[in-house]
Tab-separated table of C-alpha atoms in Angstrom:
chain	number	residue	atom	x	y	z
A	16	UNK	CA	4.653	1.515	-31.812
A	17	UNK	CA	4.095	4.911	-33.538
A	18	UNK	CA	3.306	8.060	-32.020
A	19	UNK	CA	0.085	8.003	-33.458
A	20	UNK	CA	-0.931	4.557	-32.247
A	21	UNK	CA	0.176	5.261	-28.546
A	22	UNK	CA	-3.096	4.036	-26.766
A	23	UNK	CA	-5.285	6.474	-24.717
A	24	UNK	CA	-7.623	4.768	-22.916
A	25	UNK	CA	-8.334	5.774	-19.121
A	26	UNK	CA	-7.722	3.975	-16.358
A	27	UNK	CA	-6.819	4.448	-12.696
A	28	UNK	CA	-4.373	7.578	-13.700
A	29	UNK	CA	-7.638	9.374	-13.289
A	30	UNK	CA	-6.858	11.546	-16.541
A	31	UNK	CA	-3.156	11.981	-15.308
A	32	UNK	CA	-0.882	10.819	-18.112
A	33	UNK	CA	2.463	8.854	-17.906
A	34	UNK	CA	5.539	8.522	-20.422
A	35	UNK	CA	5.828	5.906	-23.375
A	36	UNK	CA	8.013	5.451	-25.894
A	37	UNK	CA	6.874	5.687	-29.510
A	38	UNK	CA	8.545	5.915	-32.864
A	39	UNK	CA	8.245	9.254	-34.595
A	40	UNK	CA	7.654	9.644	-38.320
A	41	UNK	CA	11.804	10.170	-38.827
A	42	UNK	CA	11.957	6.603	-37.269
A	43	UNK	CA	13.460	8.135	-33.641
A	44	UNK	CA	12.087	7.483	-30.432
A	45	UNK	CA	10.515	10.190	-28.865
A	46	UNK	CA	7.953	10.811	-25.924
A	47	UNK	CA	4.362	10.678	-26.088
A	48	UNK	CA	2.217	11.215	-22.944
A	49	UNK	CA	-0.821	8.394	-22.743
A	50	UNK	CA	-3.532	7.831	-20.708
A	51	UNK	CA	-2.416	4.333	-20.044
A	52	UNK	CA	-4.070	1.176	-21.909
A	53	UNK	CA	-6.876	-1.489	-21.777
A	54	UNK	CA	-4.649	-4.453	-20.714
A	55	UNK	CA	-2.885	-2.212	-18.236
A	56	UNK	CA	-5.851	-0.902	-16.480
A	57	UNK	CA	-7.376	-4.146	-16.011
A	58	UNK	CA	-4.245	-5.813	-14.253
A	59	UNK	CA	-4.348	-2.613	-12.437
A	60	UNK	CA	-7.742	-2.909	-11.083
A	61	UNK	CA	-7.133	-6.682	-10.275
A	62	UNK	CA	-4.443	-5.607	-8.303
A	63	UNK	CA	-5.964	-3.066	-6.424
A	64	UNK	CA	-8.951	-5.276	-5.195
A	65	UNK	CA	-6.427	-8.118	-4.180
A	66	UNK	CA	-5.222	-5.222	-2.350
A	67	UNK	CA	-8.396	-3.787	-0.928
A	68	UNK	CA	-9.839	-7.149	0.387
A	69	UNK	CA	-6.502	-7.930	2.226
A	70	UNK	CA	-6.756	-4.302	4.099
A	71	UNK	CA	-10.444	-5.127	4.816
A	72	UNK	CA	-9.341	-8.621	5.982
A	73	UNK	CA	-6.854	-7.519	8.826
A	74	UNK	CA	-9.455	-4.796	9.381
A	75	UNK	CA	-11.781	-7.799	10.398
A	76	UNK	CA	-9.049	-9.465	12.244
A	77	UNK	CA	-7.926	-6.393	13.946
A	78	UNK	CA	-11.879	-5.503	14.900
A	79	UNK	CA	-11.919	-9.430	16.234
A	80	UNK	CA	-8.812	-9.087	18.309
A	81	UNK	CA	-7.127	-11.904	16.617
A	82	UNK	CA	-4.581	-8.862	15.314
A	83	UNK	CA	-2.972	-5.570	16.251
A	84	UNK	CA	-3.438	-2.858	14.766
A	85	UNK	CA	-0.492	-3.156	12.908
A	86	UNK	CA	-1.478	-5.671	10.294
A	87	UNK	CA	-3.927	-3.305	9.305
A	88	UNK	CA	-1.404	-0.361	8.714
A	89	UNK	CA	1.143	-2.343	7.206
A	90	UNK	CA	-1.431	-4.127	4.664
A	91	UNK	CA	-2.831	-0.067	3.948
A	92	UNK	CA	0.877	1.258	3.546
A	93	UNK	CA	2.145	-2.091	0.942
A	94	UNK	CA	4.297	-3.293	3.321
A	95	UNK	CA	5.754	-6.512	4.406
A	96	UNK	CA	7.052	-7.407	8.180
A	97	UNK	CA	10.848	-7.107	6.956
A	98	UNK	CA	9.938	-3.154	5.463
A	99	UNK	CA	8.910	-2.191	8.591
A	100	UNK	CA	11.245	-3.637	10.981
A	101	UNK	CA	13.922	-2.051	8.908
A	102	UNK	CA	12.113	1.412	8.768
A	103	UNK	CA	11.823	1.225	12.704
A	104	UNK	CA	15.328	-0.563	12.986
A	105	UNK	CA	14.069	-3.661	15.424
A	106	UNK	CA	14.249	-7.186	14.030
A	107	UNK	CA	11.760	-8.968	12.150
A	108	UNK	CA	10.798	-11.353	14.475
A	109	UNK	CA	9.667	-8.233	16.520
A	110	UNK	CA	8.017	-6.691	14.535
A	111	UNK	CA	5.795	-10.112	13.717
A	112	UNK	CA	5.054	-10.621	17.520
A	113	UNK	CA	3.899	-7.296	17.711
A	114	UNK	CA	1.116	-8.590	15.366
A	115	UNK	CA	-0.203	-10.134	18.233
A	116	UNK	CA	-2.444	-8.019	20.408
A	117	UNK	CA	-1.589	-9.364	23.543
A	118	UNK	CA	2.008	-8.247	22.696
A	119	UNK	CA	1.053	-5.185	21.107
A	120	UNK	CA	-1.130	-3.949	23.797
A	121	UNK	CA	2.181	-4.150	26.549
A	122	UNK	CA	4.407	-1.852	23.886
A	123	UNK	CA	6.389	0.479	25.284
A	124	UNK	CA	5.005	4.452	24.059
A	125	UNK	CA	8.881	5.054	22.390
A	126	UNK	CA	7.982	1.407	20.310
A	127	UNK	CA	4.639	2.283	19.265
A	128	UNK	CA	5.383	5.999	18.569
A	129	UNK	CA	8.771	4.545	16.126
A	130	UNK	CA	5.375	2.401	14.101
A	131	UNK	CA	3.287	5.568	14.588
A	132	UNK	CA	6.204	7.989	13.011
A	133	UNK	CA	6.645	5.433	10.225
A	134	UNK	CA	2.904	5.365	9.078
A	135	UNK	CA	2.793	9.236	9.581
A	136	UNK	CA	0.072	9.072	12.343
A	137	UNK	CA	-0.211	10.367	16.008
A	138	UNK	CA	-0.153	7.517	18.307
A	139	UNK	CA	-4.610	7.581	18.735
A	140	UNK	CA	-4.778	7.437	14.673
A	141	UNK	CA	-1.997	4.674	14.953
A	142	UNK	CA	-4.065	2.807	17.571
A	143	UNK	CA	-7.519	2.644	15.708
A	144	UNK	CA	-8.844	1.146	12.535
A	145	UNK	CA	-11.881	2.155	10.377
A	146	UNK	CA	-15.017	0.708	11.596
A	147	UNK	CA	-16.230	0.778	7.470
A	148	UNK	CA	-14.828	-1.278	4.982
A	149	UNK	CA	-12.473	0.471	2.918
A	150	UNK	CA	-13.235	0.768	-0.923
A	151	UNK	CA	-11.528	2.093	-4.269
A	152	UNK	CA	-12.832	5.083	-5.425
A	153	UNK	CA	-13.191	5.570	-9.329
């Protein structure tokens, strides 16, 4: 692609720009800042509500004590059971019965402060959810 016909249409950057790769008019490569493009943005924004209604889903299942809250941290952070347990060093199967809130309510403070630390909340942020669903702003 030329440097000329690097596309600049807006997206989720929010007017931040990101690096491509376009041919000059000497035929080398060079960098062109962009905006980001069509096809992009909309696999983007797919993403991101795949994303948003499985955050709002725990959130449910949290607020219907079927989950801890937990699930709802690790589906806001991107992150799978395995992550975590190696962020907090315990094994996965731990970390997956702590899902449970029956489990998850009997947690020693050190275990639940380790989670807390890893999200970057005090243990009382740690322990609650929003009550609102959450939403992508554009």
């Amino acid at each position: 692609m030329r440097t000329k016909d690097v596309p600049q249409d807006g997206g989720l950057n929010q007017g931040m720009r990101e690096i491509t790769y376009a041919v000059a008019e000497n035929g080398r490569y060079v960098v062109v800042p962009s905006l980001g493009w069509e096809p992009k943005n909309i696999a983007n924004a797919q993403a991101w509500e795949v994303i948003l209604e499985d955050i709002n889903t725990q959130a449910r299942l949290v607020r219907d004590g079927k989950r801890s809250p937990l699930a709802y941290h690790l589906a806001r952070h991107l992150m799978t059971v395995g992550l975590a347990a190696s962020y907090v060093r315990m094994p996965r199967w731990r970390v997956k019965r702590h899902l449970k809130p029956s489990v998850f309510n009997r947690l020693k403070p050190e275990v639940m402060q380790r989670y807390a630390d890893l999200f970057g909340l005090t243990l009382a942020e740690f322990r609650q959810i929003p009550q609102a669903e959450v939403v992508l702003l554009d």
